[in-house]
Coordinates of C-alpha atoms in Angstrom, one line a residue:
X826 CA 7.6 -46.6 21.8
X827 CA 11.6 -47.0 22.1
X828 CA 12.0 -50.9 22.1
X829 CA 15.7 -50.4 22.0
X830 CA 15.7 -49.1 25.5
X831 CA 13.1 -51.5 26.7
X832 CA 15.4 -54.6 25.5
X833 CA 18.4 -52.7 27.0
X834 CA 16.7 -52.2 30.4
X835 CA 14.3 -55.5 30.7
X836 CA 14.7 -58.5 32.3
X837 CA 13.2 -61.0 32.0
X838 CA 11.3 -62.4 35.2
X839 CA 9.6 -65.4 36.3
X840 CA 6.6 -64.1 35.5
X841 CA 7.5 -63.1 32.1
X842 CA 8.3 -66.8 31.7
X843 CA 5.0 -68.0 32.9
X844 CA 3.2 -66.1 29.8
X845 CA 5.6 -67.4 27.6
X846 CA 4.5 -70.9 28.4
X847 CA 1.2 -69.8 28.6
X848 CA 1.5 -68.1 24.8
X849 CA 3.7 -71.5 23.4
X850 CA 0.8 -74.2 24.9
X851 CA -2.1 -72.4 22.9
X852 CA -0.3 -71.8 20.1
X853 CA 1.2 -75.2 19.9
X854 CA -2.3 -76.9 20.5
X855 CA -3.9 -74.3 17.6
X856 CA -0.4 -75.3 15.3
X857 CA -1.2 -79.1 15.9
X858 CA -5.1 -79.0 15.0
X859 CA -5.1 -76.7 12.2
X860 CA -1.8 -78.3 10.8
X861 CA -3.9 -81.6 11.1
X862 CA -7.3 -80.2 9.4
X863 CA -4.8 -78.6 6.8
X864 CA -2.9 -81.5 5.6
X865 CA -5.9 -84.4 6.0
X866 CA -9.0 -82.6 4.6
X867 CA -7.8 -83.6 0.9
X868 CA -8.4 -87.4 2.2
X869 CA -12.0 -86.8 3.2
X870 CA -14.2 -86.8 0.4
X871 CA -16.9 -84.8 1.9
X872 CA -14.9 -82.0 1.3
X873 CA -13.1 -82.6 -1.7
X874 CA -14.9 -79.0 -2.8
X875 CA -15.2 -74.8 -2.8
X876 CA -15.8 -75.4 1.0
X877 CA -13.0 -78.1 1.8
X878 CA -10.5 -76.2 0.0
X879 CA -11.7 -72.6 1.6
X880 CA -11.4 -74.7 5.2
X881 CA -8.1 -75.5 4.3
X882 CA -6.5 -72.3 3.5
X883 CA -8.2 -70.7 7.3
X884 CA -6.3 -73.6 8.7
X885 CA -3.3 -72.8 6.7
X886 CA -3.1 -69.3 7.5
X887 CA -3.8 -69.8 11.3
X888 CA -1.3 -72.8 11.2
X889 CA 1.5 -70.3 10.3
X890 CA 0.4 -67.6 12.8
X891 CA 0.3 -69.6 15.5
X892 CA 3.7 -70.9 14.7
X893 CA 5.4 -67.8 14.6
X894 CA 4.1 -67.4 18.7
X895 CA 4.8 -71.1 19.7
X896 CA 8.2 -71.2 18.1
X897 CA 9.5 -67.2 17.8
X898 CA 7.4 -65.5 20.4
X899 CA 7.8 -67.6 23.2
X900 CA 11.2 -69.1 23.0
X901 CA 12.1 -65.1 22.7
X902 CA 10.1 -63.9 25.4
X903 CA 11.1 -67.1 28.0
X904 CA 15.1 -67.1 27.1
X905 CA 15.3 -63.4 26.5
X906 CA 17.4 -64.1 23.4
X907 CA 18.2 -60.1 23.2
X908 CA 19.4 -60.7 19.4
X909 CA 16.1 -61.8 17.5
X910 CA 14.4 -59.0 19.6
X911 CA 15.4 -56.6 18.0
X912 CA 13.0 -54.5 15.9
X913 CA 14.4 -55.5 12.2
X914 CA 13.8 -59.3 12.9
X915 CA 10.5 -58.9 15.1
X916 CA 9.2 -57.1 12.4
X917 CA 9.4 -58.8 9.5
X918 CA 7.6 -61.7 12.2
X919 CA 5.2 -59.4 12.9
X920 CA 4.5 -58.5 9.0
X921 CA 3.9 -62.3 8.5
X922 CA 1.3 -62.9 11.7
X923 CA -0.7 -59.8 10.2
X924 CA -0.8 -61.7 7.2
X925 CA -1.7 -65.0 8.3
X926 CA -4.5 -62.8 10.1
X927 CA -5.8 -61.1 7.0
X928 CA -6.0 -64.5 5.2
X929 CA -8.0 -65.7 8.1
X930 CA -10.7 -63.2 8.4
X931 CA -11.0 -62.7 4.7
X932 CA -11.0 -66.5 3.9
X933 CA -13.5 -66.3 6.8
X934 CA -15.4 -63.5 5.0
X935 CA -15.9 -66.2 1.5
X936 CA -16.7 -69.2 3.7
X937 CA -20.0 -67.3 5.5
X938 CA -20.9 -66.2 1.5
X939 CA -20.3 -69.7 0.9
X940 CA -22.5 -71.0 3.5
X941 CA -25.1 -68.2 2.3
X942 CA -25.2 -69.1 -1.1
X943 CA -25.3 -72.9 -0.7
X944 CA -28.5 -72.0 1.5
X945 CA -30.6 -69.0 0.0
X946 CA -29.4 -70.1 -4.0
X947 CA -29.3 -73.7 -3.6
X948 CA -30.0 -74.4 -7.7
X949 CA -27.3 -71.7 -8.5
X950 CA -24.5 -72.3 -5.9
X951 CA -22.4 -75.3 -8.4
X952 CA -22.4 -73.1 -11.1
X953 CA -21.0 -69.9 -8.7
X954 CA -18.5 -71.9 -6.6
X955 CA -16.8 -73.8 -9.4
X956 CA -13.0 -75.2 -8.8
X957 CA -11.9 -72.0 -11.3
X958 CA -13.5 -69.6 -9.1
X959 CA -12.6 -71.3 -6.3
X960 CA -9.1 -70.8 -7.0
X961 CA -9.5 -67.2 -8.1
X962 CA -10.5 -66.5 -4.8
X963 CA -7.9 -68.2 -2.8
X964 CA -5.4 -66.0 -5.1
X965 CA -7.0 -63.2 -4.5
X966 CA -7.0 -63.9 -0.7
X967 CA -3.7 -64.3 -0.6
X968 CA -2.6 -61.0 -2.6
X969 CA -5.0 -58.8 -0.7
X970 CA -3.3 -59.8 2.4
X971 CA 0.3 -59.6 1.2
X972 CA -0.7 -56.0 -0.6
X973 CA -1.9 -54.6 3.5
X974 CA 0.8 -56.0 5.0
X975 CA 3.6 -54.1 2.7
X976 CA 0.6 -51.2 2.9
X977 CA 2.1 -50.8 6.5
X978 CA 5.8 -51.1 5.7
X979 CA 5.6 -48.2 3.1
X980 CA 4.1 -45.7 5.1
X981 CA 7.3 -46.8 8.0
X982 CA 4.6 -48.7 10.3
X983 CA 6.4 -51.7 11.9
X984 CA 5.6 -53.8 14.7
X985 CA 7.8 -55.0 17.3
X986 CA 7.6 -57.3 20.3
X987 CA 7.7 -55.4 23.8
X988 CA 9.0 -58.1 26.1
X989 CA 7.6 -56.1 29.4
X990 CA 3.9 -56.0 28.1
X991 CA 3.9 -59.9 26.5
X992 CA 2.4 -57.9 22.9
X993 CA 3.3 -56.7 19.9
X994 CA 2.9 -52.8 19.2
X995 CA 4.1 -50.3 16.7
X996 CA 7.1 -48.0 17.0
X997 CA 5.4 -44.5 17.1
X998 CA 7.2 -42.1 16.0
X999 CA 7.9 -43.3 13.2
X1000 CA 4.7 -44.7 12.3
X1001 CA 1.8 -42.9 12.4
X1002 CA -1.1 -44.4 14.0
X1003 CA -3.8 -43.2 12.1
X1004 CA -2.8 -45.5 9.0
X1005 CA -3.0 -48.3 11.4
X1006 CA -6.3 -47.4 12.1
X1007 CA -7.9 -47.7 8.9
X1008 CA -5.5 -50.1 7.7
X1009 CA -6.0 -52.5 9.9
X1010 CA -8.4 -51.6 12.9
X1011 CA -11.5 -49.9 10.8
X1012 CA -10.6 -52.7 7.5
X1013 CA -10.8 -55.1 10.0
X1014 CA -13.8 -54.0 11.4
X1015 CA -15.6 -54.1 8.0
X1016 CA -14.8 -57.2 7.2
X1017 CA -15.8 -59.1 10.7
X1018 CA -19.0 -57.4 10.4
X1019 CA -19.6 -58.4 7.4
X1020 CA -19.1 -61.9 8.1
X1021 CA -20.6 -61.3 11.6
X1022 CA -23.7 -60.1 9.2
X1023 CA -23.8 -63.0 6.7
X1024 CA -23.9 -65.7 9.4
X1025 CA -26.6 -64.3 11.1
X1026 CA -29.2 -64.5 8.2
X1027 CA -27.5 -67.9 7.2
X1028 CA -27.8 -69.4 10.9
X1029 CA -31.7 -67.8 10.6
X1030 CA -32.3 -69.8 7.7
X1031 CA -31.1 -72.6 8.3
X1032 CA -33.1 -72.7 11.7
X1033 CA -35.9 -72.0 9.8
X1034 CA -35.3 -74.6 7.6
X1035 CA -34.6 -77.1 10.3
X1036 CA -38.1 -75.8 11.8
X1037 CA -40.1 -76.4 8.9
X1038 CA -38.0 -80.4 8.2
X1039 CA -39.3 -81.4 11.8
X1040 CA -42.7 -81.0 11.0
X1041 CA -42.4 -82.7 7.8
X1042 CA -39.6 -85.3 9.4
X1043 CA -42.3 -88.2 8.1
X1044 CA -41.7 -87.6 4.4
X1045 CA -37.8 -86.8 4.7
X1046 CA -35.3 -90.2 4.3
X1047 CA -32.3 -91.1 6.3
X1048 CA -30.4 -89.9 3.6
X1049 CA -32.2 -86.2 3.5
X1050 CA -31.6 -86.3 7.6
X1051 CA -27.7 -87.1 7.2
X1052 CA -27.3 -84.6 4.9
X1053 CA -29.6 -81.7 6.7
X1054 CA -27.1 -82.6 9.2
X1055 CA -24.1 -82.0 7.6
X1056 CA -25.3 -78.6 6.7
X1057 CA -26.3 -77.8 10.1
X1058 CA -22.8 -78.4 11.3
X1059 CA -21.1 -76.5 8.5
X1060 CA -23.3 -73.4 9.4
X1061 CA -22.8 -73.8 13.0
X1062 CA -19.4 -73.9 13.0
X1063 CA -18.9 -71.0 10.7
X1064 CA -21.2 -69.1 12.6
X1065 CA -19.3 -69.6 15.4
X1066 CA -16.2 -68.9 14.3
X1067 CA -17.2 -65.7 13.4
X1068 CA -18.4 -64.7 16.8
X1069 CA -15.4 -65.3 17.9
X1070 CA -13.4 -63.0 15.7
X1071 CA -16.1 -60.6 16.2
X1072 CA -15.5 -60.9 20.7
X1073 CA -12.0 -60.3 19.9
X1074 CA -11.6 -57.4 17.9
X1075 CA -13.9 -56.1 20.7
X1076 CA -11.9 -57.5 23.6
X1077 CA -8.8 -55.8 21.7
X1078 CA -9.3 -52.6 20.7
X1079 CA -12.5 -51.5 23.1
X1080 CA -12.2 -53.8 26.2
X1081 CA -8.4 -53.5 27.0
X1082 CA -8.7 -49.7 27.1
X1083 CA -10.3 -50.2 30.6
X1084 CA -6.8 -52.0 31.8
X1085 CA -4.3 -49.5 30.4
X1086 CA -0.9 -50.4 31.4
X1087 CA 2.2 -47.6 31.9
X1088 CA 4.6 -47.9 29.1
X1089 CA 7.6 -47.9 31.5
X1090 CA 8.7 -51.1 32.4
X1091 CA 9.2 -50.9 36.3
X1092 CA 5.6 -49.4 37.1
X1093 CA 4.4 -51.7 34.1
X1094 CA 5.7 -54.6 36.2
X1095 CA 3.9 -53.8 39.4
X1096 CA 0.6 -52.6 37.3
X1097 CA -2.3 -54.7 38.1
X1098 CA -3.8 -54.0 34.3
X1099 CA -0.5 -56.5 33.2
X1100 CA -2.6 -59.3 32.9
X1101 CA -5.7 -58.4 32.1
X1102 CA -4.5 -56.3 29.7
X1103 CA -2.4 -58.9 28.1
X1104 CA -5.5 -61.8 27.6
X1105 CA -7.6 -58.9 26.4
X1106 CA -5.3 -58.5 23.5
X1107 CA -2.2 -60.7 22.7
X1108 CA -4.0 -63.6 24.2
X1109 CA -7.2 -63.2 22.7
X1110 CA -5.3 -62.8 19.5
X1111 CA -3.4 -66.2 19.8
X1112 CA -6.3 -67.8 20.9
X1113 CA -9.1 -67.2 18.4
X1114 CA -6.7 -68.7 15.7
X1115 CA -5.7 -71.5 18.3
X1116 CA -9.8 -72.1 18.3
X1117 CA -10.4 -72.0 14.8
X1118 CA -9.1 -75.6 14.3
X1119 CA -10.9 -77.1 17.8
X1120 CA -13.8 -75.8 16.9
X1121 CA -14.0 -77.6 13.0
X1122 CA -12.7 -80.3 14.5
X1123 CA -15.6 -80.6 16.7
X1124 CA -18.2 -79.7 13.9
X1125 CA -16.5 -82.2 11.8
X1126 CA -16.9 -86.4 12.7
X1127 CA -14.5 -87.2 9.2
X1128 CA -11.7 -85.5 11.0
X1129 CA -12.4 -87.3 14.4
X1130 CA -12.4 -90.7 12.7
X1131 CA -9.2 -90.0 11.1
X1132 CA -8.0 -88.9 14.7
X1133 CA -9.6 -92.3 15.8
X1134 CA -8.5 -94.2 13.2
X1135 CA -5.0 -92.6 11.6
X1136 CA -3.7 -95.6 10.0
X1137 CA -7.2 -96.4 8.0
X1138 CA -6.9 -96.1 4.3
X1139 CA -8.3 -93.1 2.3
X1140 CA -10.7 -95.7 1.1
X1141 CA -11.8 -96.7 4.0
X1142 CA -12.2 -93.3 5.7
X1143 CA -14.5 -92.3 2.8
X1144 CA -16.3 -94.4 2.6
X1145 CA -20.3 -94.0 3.1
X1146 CA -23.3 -96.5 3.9
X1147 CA -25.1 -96.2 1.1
X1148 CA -23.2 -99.1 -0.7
X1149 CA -23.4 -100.9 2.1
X1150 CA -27.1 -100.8 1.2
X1151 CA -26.9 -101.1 -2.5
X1152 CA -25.1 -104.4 -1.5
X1153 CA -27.4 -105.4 1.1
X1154 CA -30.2 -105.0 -1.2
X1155 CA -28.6 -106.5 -4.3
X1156 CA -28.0 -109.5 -1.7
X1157 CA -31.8 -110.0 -0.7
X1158 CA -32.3 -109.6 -4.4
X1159 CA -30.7 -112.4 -5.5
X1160 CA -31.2 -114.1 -2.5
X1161 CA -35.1 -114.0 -2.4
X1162 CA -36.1 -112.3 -5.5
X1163 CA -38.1 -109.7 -4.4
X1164 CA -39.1 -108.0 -7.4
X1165 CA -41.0 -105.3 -5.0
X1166 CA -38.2 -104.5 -2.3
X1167 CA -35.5 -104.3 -5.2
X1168 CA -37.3 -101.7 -6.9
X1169 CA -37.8 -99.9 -3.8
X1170 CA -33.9 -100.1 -3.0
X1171 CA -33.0 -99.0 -6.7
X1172 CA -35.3 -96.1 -6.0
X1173 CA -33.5 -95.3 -3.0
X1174 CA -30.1 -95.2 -3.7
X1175 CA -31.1 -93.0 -6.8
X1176 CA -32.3 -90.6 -4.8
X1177 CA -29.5 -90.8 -2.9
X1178 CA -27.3 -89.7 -5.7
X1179 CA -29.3 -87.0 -7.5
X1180 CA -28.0 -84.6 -6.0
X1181 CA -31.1 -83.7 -3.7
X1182 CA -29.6 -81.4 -0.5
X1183 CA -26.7 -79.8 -3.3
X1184 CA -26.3 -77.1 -0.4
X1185 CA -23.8 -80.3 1.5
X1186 CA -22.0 -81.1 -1.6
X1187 CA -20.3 -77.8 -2.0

């Protein structure tokens, strides 16, 4: 595709402007929440760990992709600045949102293992998902990513922003598309099943699991419940996370192909594929980053206090009931002396603290 004739010959239109908007509200509302999960989940202690920092380098990654679309994409596609479309500055844009995407599906990809590990190895997962490890992996992430992306550049495949079909594409010839394929369609295909995969034995287990603490619900504390709770949450919203990723790749690369669009720009303006076609792919494509960061902050009450609450101390936000217990029964302890209840609190808030659960404190 000749972009240089379709930025000479397009203008842009009203309607062209309306997706513009359209693209800059998601991204900006997907900027804003995983900006937010990014820069506060060091303040709550619940995920001061291998999960917490994993979470925040998703919500990094998709923070930088979608602000490349709220604040490149869209201000491009709704002023028709003809100067930053141009293929050498789109591109290197383009290079950067494929990166931010491969650091999404493959921090994705640790985070299910994570999950899995935390529920099928329980005794073992502290001594796998230590803070060196951790940060081995987050490296390695990050490299992986950065090695596809130049992958693409070498071999002369570069992406660049067609302002008639609202998308990016890449220029072929020069780039032949069946390194794209396995570089990024078939790799990316692995991956998301992979993850797709993993959840779906971790969600099994941990239904299971919630199955089997019902029927035992009259031996479990509050503490156990709270905790069983937590877990639920992190598994659910992983698990659903990955559906997503798994609906779009299939709304991209299989669905769209029953909405194909003409590559000239006058009959691609009066095609009635043009929008379908474009939610199918760009859209979906902005939106399942956008969604990453609603959905954990729906699975996550810490980050809807701090939302609540934004001028709370760190303290405050962290902290837990359990000493409001162990003050409440030191109190009635010195208050009444009740040799019997004091025990029974002591025993309590050592249990609480063992450790038992380890699967939440990841």
């Amino acid at each position: 595709m000749n972009f240089q004739i379709l930025m000479e010959d397009v203008e842009v239109e009203g309607i062209d402007q309306f997706a513009a908007v359209l693209i800059f509200l998601t991204s900006f509302v997907g900027f804003a929440c995983n900006t937010f999960i990014a820069f506060y989940i060091t303040r709550l202690s619940l995920l001061r760990n291998s999960f917490g920092r994993l979470l925040q380098l998703q919500a990094a990654g998709d923070a930088v992709f979608v602000l490349v679309w709220a604040f490149y994409f869209a201000p491009v596609l709704f002023f028709d600045i003809k100067p930053l479309q141009s293929l050498g500055v789109a591109s290197r844009f383009a290079q950067l949102c494929l990166i931010c995407y491969d650091i999404s599906i493959y921090t994705h990809l640790v985070i299910s293992l994570n999950r899995f590990i935390s529920l099928y190895f329980p005794t073992s997962y502290q001594t796998i998902f230590t803070d060196r490890f951790t940060t081995f992996l987050i490296c390695a992430i990050v490299l992986v990513s950065f090695g596809f992306s130049w992958f693409l550049v070498i071999v002369d495949c570069k992406m660049g922003f067609s302002i008639p079909r609202w998308m990016l594409d890449y220029v072929s010839p020069p780039c032949e598309m069946i390194n794209v394929y396995y570089a990024e369609f078939f790799r990316g295909l692995i991956v998301i099943s992979m993850f797709a995969i993993t959840n779906s034995f971790t969600f099994c287990r941990m239904h299971m699991h919630n199955r089997k603490k019902q029927s035992e619900s009259t031996f479990e504390t509050t503490q156990q419940k709270k905790r069983r709770a937590v877990e639920t949450a992190f598994v659910q919203q992983v698990t659903l996370q990955g559906l997503l990723y798994v609906l779009e790749l299939v709304t991209y690369f299989y669905v769209a192909l029953f909405f194909p669009v003409p590559l000239e720009p006058k009959a691609l303006s009066e095609s009635s594929n043009r929008w379908p076609n474009f939610l199918l792919t760009t859209y979906a494509w902005i939106l399942v980053h956008a969604l990453d960061g609603v959905i954990t902050l729906i699975f996550n009450k810490q980050f809807r206090n701090v939302l609540r609450h934004p001028f709370r101390s760190q303290a405050t936000l962290n902290a837990s009931k359990t000493p409001s217990r162990r003050s409440r029964f030191v109190t009635n302890r010195d208050d009444s002396n009740r040799k019997k209840s004091s025990i029974l609190a002591c025993t309590f808030i050592s249990n609480s603290n063992t450790g038992y659960g380890s699967s939440v404190h990841v």
